[in-house]
Each structure stands twice: as structure tokens, then as C-alpha cells.
Amino acid sequence: MERKLRTHEPRCYHLSVRLNCCKSVYNSEIELMNPLDRLPPSLKTSVALLTGGGDKPYAFGMARALTSNDVILDFIGSDELDCPDLPRSAKLKFLNFRGDQSEQAPFIVKARRIIAYYLRLMWYAGRSHTKVLHILWNNRFLFFDRTLLMLYYKAVGKRIAFTAHNVNAERRDGKDSLVNRIGLGIQYRLADHIFVHTEKMKQELIGEFGIRDEAVSVIPFGINNVAPHTNLTSQQARKRLCIRNDEKVILFFGRIGPYKGLDLLWDAFERISSRNDSYTLLLVGKPKSGAERYIEEILRSIRQSPVAGRVIERIEFIPDEETEIYFKACDVVALPYTEAFQSGVLFLAYSFGVPVIAADVGSFAEDVVIGRTGLVCEPCDAGRLAAAIECYFASEMYRYLEERRETIRSYVQSKNSWNIVAEMTRRVYLKLEGQIQA
């Protein structure tokens, strides 16, 4: 039986952004980032890229782009990365030092493989003629990686590039300590060059850890090229999830932790659903380690709510090949984070042509073209988040979404192109090797 929809005028005056929902705010011509002048391919560089078991799509995107930009790469990873998505190139040598990383293995097996991994890594660093070691992520033993292992790399003559995806992730997760800050400070000072994704991150590194301005580069966050983009339509994606075409679908996607503000989104969703029953909330992702109780409390609240039938849950790891179903089924992606510098989910949404509603934390305001690729609202405020959602669904961004998707995709493909990331990164490698002037 068809539901009778109740309508409610959005309270757009609650937004901290200047947006008139009743007028056209969209300009199809979005200013795109100009590509860098390429360095001559005659300048060859050889680099070891240490993945540390981090974000697979990011690691693959970086590896693929670097080898396409005249970088010879030793790609150090695990069984998880030794898969069909691994870029195959004569310029890439895959070194499977980590091996099997199954969490179900007995403790003694885990201990043996960790020791073996560090021995292989240290043997390689001491014997390899590759001068530059680029650390994308640390391994499991953070303090050891940040201190003794870094000192070892320096002792054997390596020049170290380090990507800081978060300046202090432990503080974001409520786990900061003096030992953590000491370890971070040592690693940041021992690194010859640090890559970050936002200007705010760079300023925090300089202000909090005393890092020199010239030792930090801001590079774009490369878009996820691993998640498949097939001919699946929005209508087909919704049919798979049993969602009607006239429903207004909000997606929360990714690993779930307290700092991502899912509790705020659920509060906001209850508010808007009490005024209009056309909304559907998609909760998709696996809880971060230690966040199990947090998500259990939210799920308990959902199941006791009169609008529980408007929520679709998939609280588990989502394979890359299924990602597009959720992004193509939704109308907007919610990023109600309480603390973060940036998020790969934002750029993943853009890659599928989906606008976002993001809290004004970190550099989200820099990444969202207000009224064009999404909205920004005040953080830690469920009422204003609810108003932002209602404002979005009353705007031309939503009314003409199918026509806008390609422009959003083109915007992120240019602004966050892996080719731009790779060329900026390669310049740093060449400087560290002394092939070009710093």
C-alpha cells in the first residue's frame, strides 16, 4: 500500500551556509584544477612504497599513478594486496613481506608472522639500493614504527617520505597520550618530507610539532579507482535494496566510529521523519575496533523507534564490487563527523556523482562547493543537520540530481586526479634524491 507523504517546509535559516533553497544555486561550470607541468621522463626515480596494511584503494591508486609517471616502484604489502586489482607493470615489483593477515589465526601464528615481517622489512631496507622509502601507513606497533624503526631507516641511509593521513588519529579517537605524542613527534622530525591532504593539517604539523614549512607538501586525496563503476542505474540499485524511486535516500557509509557522528545523524533522521515519511536512511559499514558498544546503542535506539522501518542496515564490511549499489541508490551522502581533517568517503561519493552534506570540521568546507557538490552545516548539532538535510531535498541540487552527476564526477576527476597526486609526489622524490633543487 502506498504511503501518504507528509510535507514540511525546510528550516533553511538554521544553516551556517549562505544558500537559498528556493532559487537556482547551481552553475554547471565548476572551476577545475589546472594540471601541473610535467617533469621530463628522463628523470628516473626508484622508490619503495610501504603500505602498512592501510587503505587498499588508496595504495593501489598511488602505485598505479606513480608507475604511470616514470617512477620505478618496490610495492611492499600483504596477501590482501596480491590480488587482481594490483597494478601490473614492468615498473612495479610487488614484495609480499606481510603475507597472510587473517585475524582468525592463533596468537602464536600472529606473533611469528609479525616478527618475520619486521625482519624482512629491515633486511630489505639495509640491502636495497633504493634511496627513498615512502611510508603510506605505519604497521601495528606504532611506537616502534615511529621511533626505533625510523632510526634504523635513517641509519642505513634512507630518505624518508611519510604520508600523514591524520596528524594525530589517536586524539581524534579519544585515545591520545603523552607516549603517543612523543612517538608522533619523533616520526615527524625524522621524516625528510611529509605529505598531508589539507592546508589545516600542514599548519597543525608546523604549529604543534615544529615541522619546517618546506618539509610539508599538501597533495589532493586521490579518488577511489578500485570500486567498480558499471552500467548499473540508480533505479536498478534501488530495486536491489527494495527502495522505491520516490523515496529520499540518505547514505552513511564507511567504517563506523564515535567521531563520525552516526548518533547525530540518527537524531536528525528521527526529526525529519516525524515531519515527512518519504525519507530512507542507509547505514552501511563495519564498526571500527573499539566502537562495537557505540554502534550497538545506536542500533538499539533505531529498533525501538517508530521510524525503524525507514532504516536499512548493513553493519559489516562491504566488498569493493558492492560499493556502487549503495552510492547509486542514494540521493545524498551524510558526513556528520565531529572531528576529522578529510574523508575518503567524500571523494568516493563525488566519484559516483553524489552530493554530500558535511559537518564543518577539518577541511570539509574546502572540499564542498556549496550549492554545487553539497552543503556544509555546523558540527555536533542534530537540529542543524536535520535542517541541512531538508534544505538539500528542497534545492535544485536534488531536483536536477541526474543532470548534475556527471559535472560532480568531472570536478573530482580533475581536482583529485591521481596523475596530479603522482606528479607532485614524484617531484618530492626527485628532490630527496638530489636530482632537482629543493
Short mmCIF file of C-alpha atoms in Angstrom, two decimals:
data_model
loop_
_atom_site.label_atom_id
_atom_site.label_comp_id
_atom_site.label_asym_id
_atom_site.label_seq_id
_atom_site.Cartn_x
_atom_site.Cartn_y
_atom_site.Cartn_z
CA MET A 1 0.00 0.00 0.00
CA GLU A 2 1.33 3.42 -0.95
CA ARG A 3 2.29 5.67 1.93
CA LYS A 4 0.73 9.09 2.16
CA LEU A 5 3.57 11.57 2.30
CA ARG A 6 3.51 14.46 4.73
CA THR A 7 5.28 17.61 3.65
CA HIS A 8 7.13 20.16 5.71
CA GLU A 9 8.93 23.33 4.68
CA PRO A 10 12.67 23.06 5.43
CA ARG A 11 14.01 25.50 8.01
CA CYS A 12 16.94 26.67 5.90
CA TYR A 13 17.66 29.61 8.18
CA HIS A 14 19.34 27.15 10.56
CA LEU A 15 22.18 26.53 8.11
CA SER A 16 25.55 28.14 8.59
CA VAL A 17 25.92 28.35 4.81
CA ARG A 18 24.51 31.03 2.56
CA LEU A 19 22.13 29.09 0.38
CA ASN A 20 18.68 29.98 -0.88
CA CYS A 21 16.91 26.66 -1.38
CA CYS A 22 14.14 28.19 -3.48
CA LYS A 23 16.40 29.61 -6.18
CA SER A 24 18.87 28.15 -8.57
CA VAL A 25 22.28 27.89 -6.93
CA TYR A 26 23.92 25.55 -9.36
CA ASN A 27 26.38 26.60 -12.00
CA SER A 28 27.32 23.75 -14.31
CA GLU A 29 30.71 25.31 -14.94
CA ILE A 30 32.82 24.31 -11.92
CA GLU A 31 36.34 25.66 -11.86
CA LEU A 32 38.72 22.75 -12.30
CA MET A 33 42.26 22.37 -11.11
CA ASN A 34 44.91 23.01 -13.74
CA PRO A 35 47.34 20.10 -14.12
CA LEU A 36 50.98 20.58 -13.17
CA ASP A 37 53.63 20.98 -15.79
CA ARG A 38 55.15 17.53 -16.13
CA LEU A 39 58.78 16.89 -15.36
CA PRO A 40 60.79 15.30 -18.17
CA PRO A 41 60.58 11.47 -18.16
CA SER A 42 64.38 11.33 -18.43
CA LEU A 43 64.47 11.96 -14.67
CA LYS A 44 64.09 8.41 -13.37
CA THR A 45 63.49 7.63 -9.72
CA SER A 46 63.21 4.37 -7.80
CA VAL A 47 61.16 4.28 -4.59
CA ALA A 48 59.97 1.74 -2.01
CA LEU A 49 56.29 2.23 -1.14
CA LEU A 50 55.38 0.79 2.28
CA THR A 51 51.62 0.24 2.62
CA GLY A 52 51.49 -0.91 6.25
CA GLY A 53 48.16 -2.66 5.67
CA GLY A 54 46.22 0.57 5.21
CA ASP A 55 43.57 1.72 2.72
CA LYS A 56 43.81 -0.66 -0.26
CA PRO A 57 42.13 1.63 -2.84
CA TYR A 58 44.46 4.48 -1.87
CA ALA A 59 47.56 2.27 -2.05
CA PHE A 60 46.57 0.89 -5.46
CA GLY A 61 45.70 4.34 -6.78
CA MET A 62 49.07 5.71 -5.68
CA ALA A 63 51.01 2.74 -7.09
CA ARG A 64 49.22 2.86 -10.43
CA ALA A 65 49.73 6.61 -10.80
CA LEU A 66 53.40 6.58 -9.77
CA THR A 67 54.34 3.84 -12.23
CA SER A 68 52.48 5.78 -14.94
CA ASN A 69 54.60 8.82 -14.06
CA ASP A 70 58.09 7.37 -14.55
CA VAL A 71 58.59 6.00 -11.01
CA ILE A 72 60.09 2.52 -10.56
CA LEU A 73 58.37 1.06 -7.52
CA ASP A 74 59.02 -1.61 -4.91
CA PHE A 75 55.48 -2.09 -3.56
CA ILE A 76 55.60 -3.65 -0.07
CA GLY A 77 52.37 -5.28 1.10
CA SER A 78 50.49 -8.42 2.12
CA ASP A 79 48.34 -11.23 0.70
CA GLU A 80 45.40 -8.80 0.73
CA LEU A 81 47.14 -6.60 -1.84
CA ASP A 82 48.27 -9.51 -4.01
CA CYS A 83 45.00 -9.59 -5.94
CA PRO A 84 43.68 -8.88 -9.48
CA ASP A 85 43.35 -5.15 -8.65
CA LEU A 86 47.11 -4.87 -8.07
CA PRO A 87 48.55 -2.70 -10.87
CA ARG A 88 50.64 -4.86 -13.20
CA SER A 89 53.59 -3.02 -14.69
CA ALA A 90 57.21 -3.63 -15.57
CA LYS A 91 57.94 -0.67 -13.28
CA LEU A 92 56.30 -2.30 -10.24
CA LYS A 93 57.81 -5.08 -8.15
CA PHE A 94 55.44 -6.47 -5.51
CA LEU A 95 57.15 -7.55 -2.28
CA ASN A 96 54.79 -9.60 -0.12
CA PHE A 97 56.54 -9.12 3.23
CA ARG A 98 53.38 -9.17 5.37
CA GLY A 99 51.85 -12.39 3.99
CA ASP A 100 48.60 -13.69 5.48
CA GLN A 101 46.91 -11.17 7.80
CA SER A 102 43.94 -13.28 8.88
CA GLU A 103 42.56 -12.20 12.27
CA GLN A 104 41.40 -15.76 12.96
CA ALA A 105 44.95 -17.11 13.23
CA PRO A 106 46.16 -18.36 16.66
CA PHE A 107 48.21 -15.94 18.75
CA ILE A 108 51.48 -17.81 18.23
CA VAL A 109 50.99 -17.71 14.45
CA LYS A 110 50.30 -13.97 14.56
CA ALA A 111 53.42 -13.40 16.68
CA ARG A 112 55.63 -15.39 14.28
CA ARG A 113 54.38 -13.61 11.18
CA ILE A 114 54.81 -10.16 12.78
CA ILE A 115 58.41 -10.94 13.73
CA ALA A 116 59.07 -12.36 10.26
CA TYR A 117 57.58 -9.26 8.65
CA TYR A 118 59.78 -6.83 10.57
CA LEU A 119 62.88 -8.94 9.87
CA ARG A 120 62.11 -8.97 6.13
CA LEU A 121 61.44 -5.23 6.14
CA MET A 122 64.66 -4.38 7.97
CA TRP A 123 66.70 -6.75 5.77
CA TYR A 124 65.26 -5.07 2.68
CA ALA A 125 65.93 -1.55 3.98
CA GLY A 126 69.53 -2.47 4.77
CA ARG A 127 70.25 -4.22 1.46
CA SER A 128 68.18 -2.32 -1.10
CA HIS A 129 69.81 0.33 -3.27
CA THR A 130 66.52 2.25 -3.36
CA LYS A 131 67.24 5.56 -1.65
CA VAL A 132 63.70 6.82 -0.91
CA LEU A 133 61.29 4.95 1.35
CA HIS A 134 57.73 6.30 1.26
CA ILE A 135 55.60 5.20 4.23
CA LEU A 136 51.89 5.38 3.43
CA TRP A 137 50.88 3.93 6.80
CA ASN A 138 52.67 2.61 9.86
CA ASN A 139 52.37 -1.01 10.90
CA ARG A 140 50.63 -2.34 14.01
CA PHE A 141 53.26 -1.43 16.61
CA LEU A 142 53.02 2.32 16.27
CA PHE A 143 55.58 3.43 18.84
CA PHE A 144 58.21 1.03 17.46
CA ASP A 145 57.48 2.13 13.90
CA ARG A 146 57.62 5.81 14.82
CA THR A 147 60.87 5.62 16.80
CA LEU A 148 63.27 2.67 16.55
CA LEU A 149 62.28 1.64 13.02
CA MET A 150 62.57 5.22 11.78
CA LEU A 151 66.02 5.49 13.41
CA TYR A 152 67.03 2.26 11.67
CA TYR A 153 65.91 3.59 8.28
CA LYS A 154 67.98 6.72 8.82
CA ALA A 155 70.99 4.68 10.00
CA VAL A 156 71.02 2.66 6.75
CA GLY A 157 70.87 5.84 4.68
CA LYS A 158 67.23 6.01 3.61
CA ARG A 159 65.49 9.25 2.77
CA ILE A 160 62.00 9.01 4.24
CA ALA A 161 58.76 10.40 2.84
CA PHE A 162 55.73 9.93 5.08
CA THR A 163 52.03 10.45 4.36
CA ALA A 164 50.15 11.72 7.42
CA HIS A 165 46.51 10.92 6.67
CA ASN A 166 45.70 12.26 10.14
CA VAL A 167 48.08 14.42 12.17
CA ASN A 168 47.01 12.72 15.43
CA ALA A 169 44.43 9.98 14.85
CA GLU A 170 44.60 8.86 18.48
CA ARG A 171 43.40 12.27 19.65
CA ARG A 172 40.53 12.09 17.17
CA ASP A 173 39.61 8.66 18.55
CA GLY A 174 39.86 9.77 22.19
CA LYS A 175 43.00 7.67 22.81
CA ASP A 176 45.69 10.36 22.95
CA SER A 177 48.54 10.07 25.45
CA LEU A 178 51.97 11.51 26.20
CA VAL A 179 53.62 8.40 24.74
CA ASN A 180 51.56 8.79 21.56
CA ARG A 181 52.56 12.44 21.13
CA ILE A 182 56.22 11.65 21.78
CA GLY A 183 56.14 8.92 19.13
CA LEU A 184 54.43 11.19 16.62
CA GLY A 185 56.92 13.98 17.28
CA ILE A 186 59.89 11.67 16.71
CA GLN A 187 58.49 10.28 13.46
CA TYR A 188 57.57 13.68 12.07
CA ARG A 189 61.02 15.09 12.87
CA LEU A 190 62.89 12.10 11.44
CA ALA A 191 60.92 12.14 8.19
CA ASP A 192 62.66 14.05 5.40
CA HIS A 193 59.33 15.06 3.87
CA ILE A 194 55.69 14.77 4.95
CA PHE A 195 52.62 14.66 2.71
CA VAL A 196 49.24 15.83 4.03
CA HIS A 197 45.88 16.31 2.33
CA THR A 198 44.81 19.73 3.62
CA GLU A 199 46.33 23.10 4.48
CA LYS A 200 44.91 22.80 8.02
CA MET A 201 46.85 19.58 8.53
CA LYS A 202 50.03 21.30 7.38
CA GLN A 203 49.52 24.18 9.79
CA GLU A 204 48.90 21.76 12.67
CA LEU A 205 52.13 19.91 11.88
CA ILE A 206 54.04 23.17 11.84
CA GLY A 207 52.37 24.63 14.94
CA GLU A 208 52.15 21.55 17.16
CA PHE A 209 55.24 19.58 16.14
CA GLY A 210 57.55 22.32 14.89
CA ILE A 211 57.95 20.90 11.38
CA ARG A 212 59.52 23.20 8.80
CA ASP A 213 57.14 24.64 6.21
CA GLU A 214 59.27 23.44 3.29
CA ALA A 215 59.25 19.86 4.66
CA VAL A 216 55.47 19.51 4.21
CA SER A 217 53.53 19.23 0.95
CA VAL A 218 49.75 19.39 0.59
CA ILE A 219 48.58 16.88 -2.01
CA PRO A 220 45.00 16.06 -3.06
CA PHE A 221 43.32 12.93 -1.71
CA GLY A 222 43.29 10.62 -4.73
CA ILE A 223 39.89 9.21 -5.63
CA ASN A 224 38.97 5.55 -5.19
CA ASN A 225 39.53 3.80 -8.54
CA VAL A 226 39.11 0.29 -7.13
CA ALA A 227 35.35 0.36 -6.54
CA PRO A 228 33.83 -0.71 -9.88
CA HIS A 229 31.66 1.69 -11.89
CA THR A 230 29.37 -0.45 -14.04
CA ASN A 231 26.27 0.33 -16.11
CA LEU A 232 24.08 -0.22 -13.03
CA THR A 233 21.44 2.54 -12.91
CA SER A 234 20.03 4.28 -9.84
CA GLN A 235 16.69 2.58 -10.44
CA GLN A 236 18.32 -0.86 -10.62
CA ALA A 237 20.35 -0.20 -7.46
CA ARG A 238 17.21 0.81 -5.58
CA LYS A 239 15.36 -2.25 -6.79
CA ARG A 240 18.10 -4.47 -5.34
CA LEU A 241 17.65 -2.77 -1.96
CA CYS A 242 13.82 -2.71 -2.17
CA ILE A 243 13.73 1.10 -2.21
CA ARG A 244 11.06 2.94 -4.21
CA ASN A 245 12.14 5.54 -6.75
CA ASP A 246 10.21 8.31 -4.97
CA GLU A 247 11.98 7.82 -1.63
CA LYS A 248 14.59 10.34 -0.46
CA VAL A 249 17.64 8.26 0.42
CA ILE A 250 20.43 9.38 2.76
CA LEU A 251 23.57 7.23 2.87
CA PHE A 252 26.01 6.86 5.78
CA PHE A 253 28.94 4.78 4.51
CA GLY A 254 32.26 3.53 5.82
CA ARG A 255 33.93 2.33 8.98
CA ILE A 256 31.86 3.43 11.96
CA GLY A 257 33.37 5.19 14.99
CA PRO A 258 32.13 7.78 17.51
CA TYR A 259 33.89 10.68 15.76
CA LYS A 260 31.85 10.04 12.61
CA GLY A 261 28.67 11.30 14.29
CA LEU A 262 26.25 8.50 13.42
CA ASP A 263 24.37 9.22 16.65
CA LEU A 264 23.81 12.80 15.45
CA LEU A 265 22.61 11.59 12.06
CA TRP A 266 20.14 9.19 13.67
CA ASP A 267 18.80 12.00 15.88
CA ALA A 268 18.43 14.24 12.81
CA PHE A 269 16.76 11.46 10.82
CA GLU A 270 14.16 10.88 13.54
CA ARG A 271 13.33 14.60 13.49
CA ILE A 272 12.85 14.88 9.74
CA SER A 273 10.99 11.56 9.52
CA SER A 274 8.46 12.78 12.07
CA ARG A 275 7.56 15.54 9.61
CA ASN A 276 7.86 13.68 6.31
CA ASP A 277 7.78 9.91 5.84
CA SER A 278 9.47 9.90 2.42
CA TYR A 279 12.99 9.62 3.88
CA THR A 280 15.08 6.44 3.99
CA LEU A 281 18.38 6.06 5.84
CA LEU A 282 21.03 3.63 4.56
CA LEU A 283 23.56 2.63 7.25
CA VAL A 284 26.40 0.75 5.59
CA GLY A 285 29.77 -0.17 7.04
CA LYS A 286 31.77 -2.05 9.63
CA PRO A 287 32.41 -0.70 13.17
CA LYS A 288 35.97 0.37 13.92
CA SER A 289 37.77 -1.63 16.58
CA GLY A 290 36.51 -0.50 19.99
CA ALA A 291 33.32 1.07 18.57
CA GLU A 292 31.11 -2.00 18.97
CA ARG A 293 29.27 -0.67 22.03
CA TYR A 294 28.72 2.69 20.33
CA ILE A 295 27.02 1.12 17.31
CA GLU A 296 25.05 -1.33 19.46
CA GLU A 297 23.46 1.55 21.38
CA ILE A 298 22.50 3.31 18.15
CA LEU A 299 21.03 0.14 16.65
CA ARG A 300 19.05 -0.46 19.84
CA SER A 301 17.62 3.05 19.59
CA ILE A 302 16.76 2.52 15.92
CA ARG A 303 14.93 -0.73 16.56
CA GLN A 304 12.84 0.86 19.32
CA SER A 305 11.90 3.85 17.16
CA PRO A 306 8.57 4.29 15.32
CA VAL A 307 10.58 5.12 12.16
CA ALA A 308 12.71 1.95 12.33
CA GLY A 309 11.08 0.77 9.09
CA ARG A 310 12.69 3.71 7.27
CA VAL A 311 16.22 2.45 8.06
CA ILE A 312 18.17 -0.13 6.04
CA GLU A 313 21.17 -1.53 7.94
CA ARG A 314 24.19 -3.39 6.64
CA ILE A 315 26.64 -3.25 9.53
CA GLU A 316 29.51 -5.25 8.03
CA PHE A 317 32.46 -4.98 5.68
CA ILE A 318 31.36 -4.09 2.15
CA PRO A 319 33.38 -5.60 -0.74
CA ASP A 320 34.54 -3.15 -3.40
CA GLU A 321 32.32 -4.76 -6.03
CA GLU A 322 29.18 -3.95 -3.98
CA THR A 323 30.05 -0.34 -3.16
CA GLU A 324 28.36 1.19 -6.19
CA ILE A 325 24.97 -0.30 -5.25
CA TYR A 326 24.71 1.95 -2.21
CA PHE A 327 26.07 5.10 -3.82
CA LYS A 328 23.84 4.71 -6.87
CA ALA A 329 20.79 4.02 -4.70
CA CYS A 330 21.18 7.19 -2.61
CA ASP A 331 20.41 10.86 -3.22
CA VAL A 332 22.99 12.30 -0.82
CA VAL A 333 25.81 11.11 1.44
CA ALA A 334 25.89 12.33 5.05
CA LEU A 335 29.23 13.13 6.74
CA PRO A 336 28.17 14.33 10.22
CA TYR A 337 31.69 13.95 11.63
CA THR A 338 32.56 15.62 14.92
CA GLU A 339 36.30 15.60 14.21
CA ALA A 340 38.30 14.87 11.06
CA PHE A 341 40.61 16.56 8.59
CA GLN A 342 39.17 14.90 5.48
CA SER A 343 37.39 11.73 4.42
CA GLY A 344 37.83 9.33 1.56
CA VAL A 345 34.07 8.76 1.65
CA LEU A 346 33.50 12.32 0.43
CA PHE A 347 35.61 11.76 -2.69
CA LEU A 348 34.10 8.32 -3.20
CA ALA A 349 30.66 9.95 -3.21
CA TYR A 350 31.85 12.53 -5.75
CA SER A 351 33.26 9.77 -7.96
CA PHE A 352 29.70 8.39 -8.23
CA GLY A 353 28.29 11.88 -8.83
CA VAL A 354 26.59 12.06 -5.41
CA PRO A 355 26.45 15.33 -3.40
CA VAL A 356 27.31 15.37 0.30
CA ILE A 357 26.06 17.04 3.47
CA ALA A 358 29.15 17.53 5.65
CA ALA A 359 29.75 18.94 9.09
CA ASP A 360 32.05 21.96 9.12
CA VAL A 361 35.08 20.22 10.63
CA GLY A 362 38.60 19.87 9.31
CA SER A 363 38.75 20.84 5.65
CA PHE A 364 35.30 19.68 4.57
CA ALA A 365 34.33 23.27 3.81
CA GLU A 366 37.24 23.42 1.34
CA ASP A 367 36.16 20.21 -0.37
CA VAL A 368 32.46 21.03 -0.71
CA VAL A 369 31.38 23.54 -3.36
CA ILE A 370 28.30 24.80 -1.52
CA GLY A 371 25.14 24.51 -3.57
CA ARG A 372 27.01 22.61 -6.28
CA THR A 373 28.56 19.48 -4.81
CA GLY A 374 26.81 19.62 -1.45
CA LEU A 375 26.15 21.55 1.75
CA VAL A 376 28.08 22.26 4.93
CA CYS A 377 26.40 22.61 8.33
CA GLU A 378 27.54 23.30 11.88
CA PRO A 379 29.00 20.23 13.61
CA CYS A 380 27.70 18.42 16.69
CA ASP A 381 24.18 19.78 16.22
CA ALA A 382 21.45 17.32 15.19
CA GLY A 383 18.93 20.13 14.70
CA ARG A 384 21.06 21.93 12.15
CA LEU A 385 21.96 18.68 10.46
CA ALA A 386 18.23 17.93 10.12
CA ALA A 387 17.67 21.39 8.64
CA ALA A 388 20.54 20.86 6.18
CA ILE A 389 19.03 17.58 5.00
CA GLU A 390 15.62 19.19 4.47
CA CYS A 391 17.25 22.13 2.73
CA TYR A 392 19.12 19.82 0.36
CA PHE A 393 15.95 17.96 -0.64
CA ALA A 394 14.25 21.30 -1.38
CA SER A 395 17.16 22.52 -3.55
CA GLU A 396 17.91 22.26 -7.24
CA MET A 397 20.85 20.01 -6.41
CA TYR A 398 18.30 17.32 -5.57
CA ARG A 399 15.64 18.23 -8.13
CA TYR A 400 18.14 18.03 -11.00
CA LEU A 401 20.44 15.41 -9.49
CA GLU A 402 20.58 13.11 -12.52
CA GLU A 403 21.68 16.03 -14.70
CA ARG A 404 24.34 17.13 -12.18
CA ARG A 405 26.05 13.80 -11.55
CA GLU A 406 28.46 13.99 -14.48
CA THR A 407 29.58 17.50 -13.53
CA ILE A 408 30.36 16.35 -9.98
CA ARG A 409 32.29 13.39 -11.36
CA SER A 410 34.27 15.62 -13.72
CA TYR A 411 35.05 18.02 -10.88
CA VAL A 412 36.58 15.35 -8.63
CA GLN A 413 38.37 13.59 -11.51
CA SER A 414 40.21 16.83 -12.22
CA LYS A 415 40.69 18.21 -8.70
CA ASN A 416 41.67 14.88 -7.13
CA SER A 417 43.24 13.18 -10.12
CA TRP A 418 45.83 10.56 -9.24
CA ASN A 419 48.01 11.97 -12.03
CA ILE A 420 48.24 15.28 -10.16
CA VAL A 421 48.98 13.43 -6.90
CA ALA A 422 51.68 11.32 -8.56
CA GLU A 423 53.41 14.24 -10.27
CA MET A 424 53.55 16.24 -7.02
CA THR A 425 54.83 13.17 -5.17
CA ARG A 426 57.43 12.41 -7.84
CA ARG A 427 58.81 15.95 -7.56
CA VAL A 428 59.44 15.35 -3.86
CA TYR A 429 61.16 12.02 -4.59
CA LEU A 430 63.49 13.72 -7.07
CA LYS A 431 64.31 16.45 -4.54
CA LEU A 432 65.08 13.85 -1.87
CA GLU A 433 67.39 12.08 -4.33
CA GLY A 434 69.07 15.38 -5.23
CA GLN A 435 68.08 15.19 -8.91
CA ILE A 436 66.28 18.56 -8.78
CA GLN A 437 66.73 21.51 -6.44
CA ALA A 438 64.66 21.71 -3.26
#
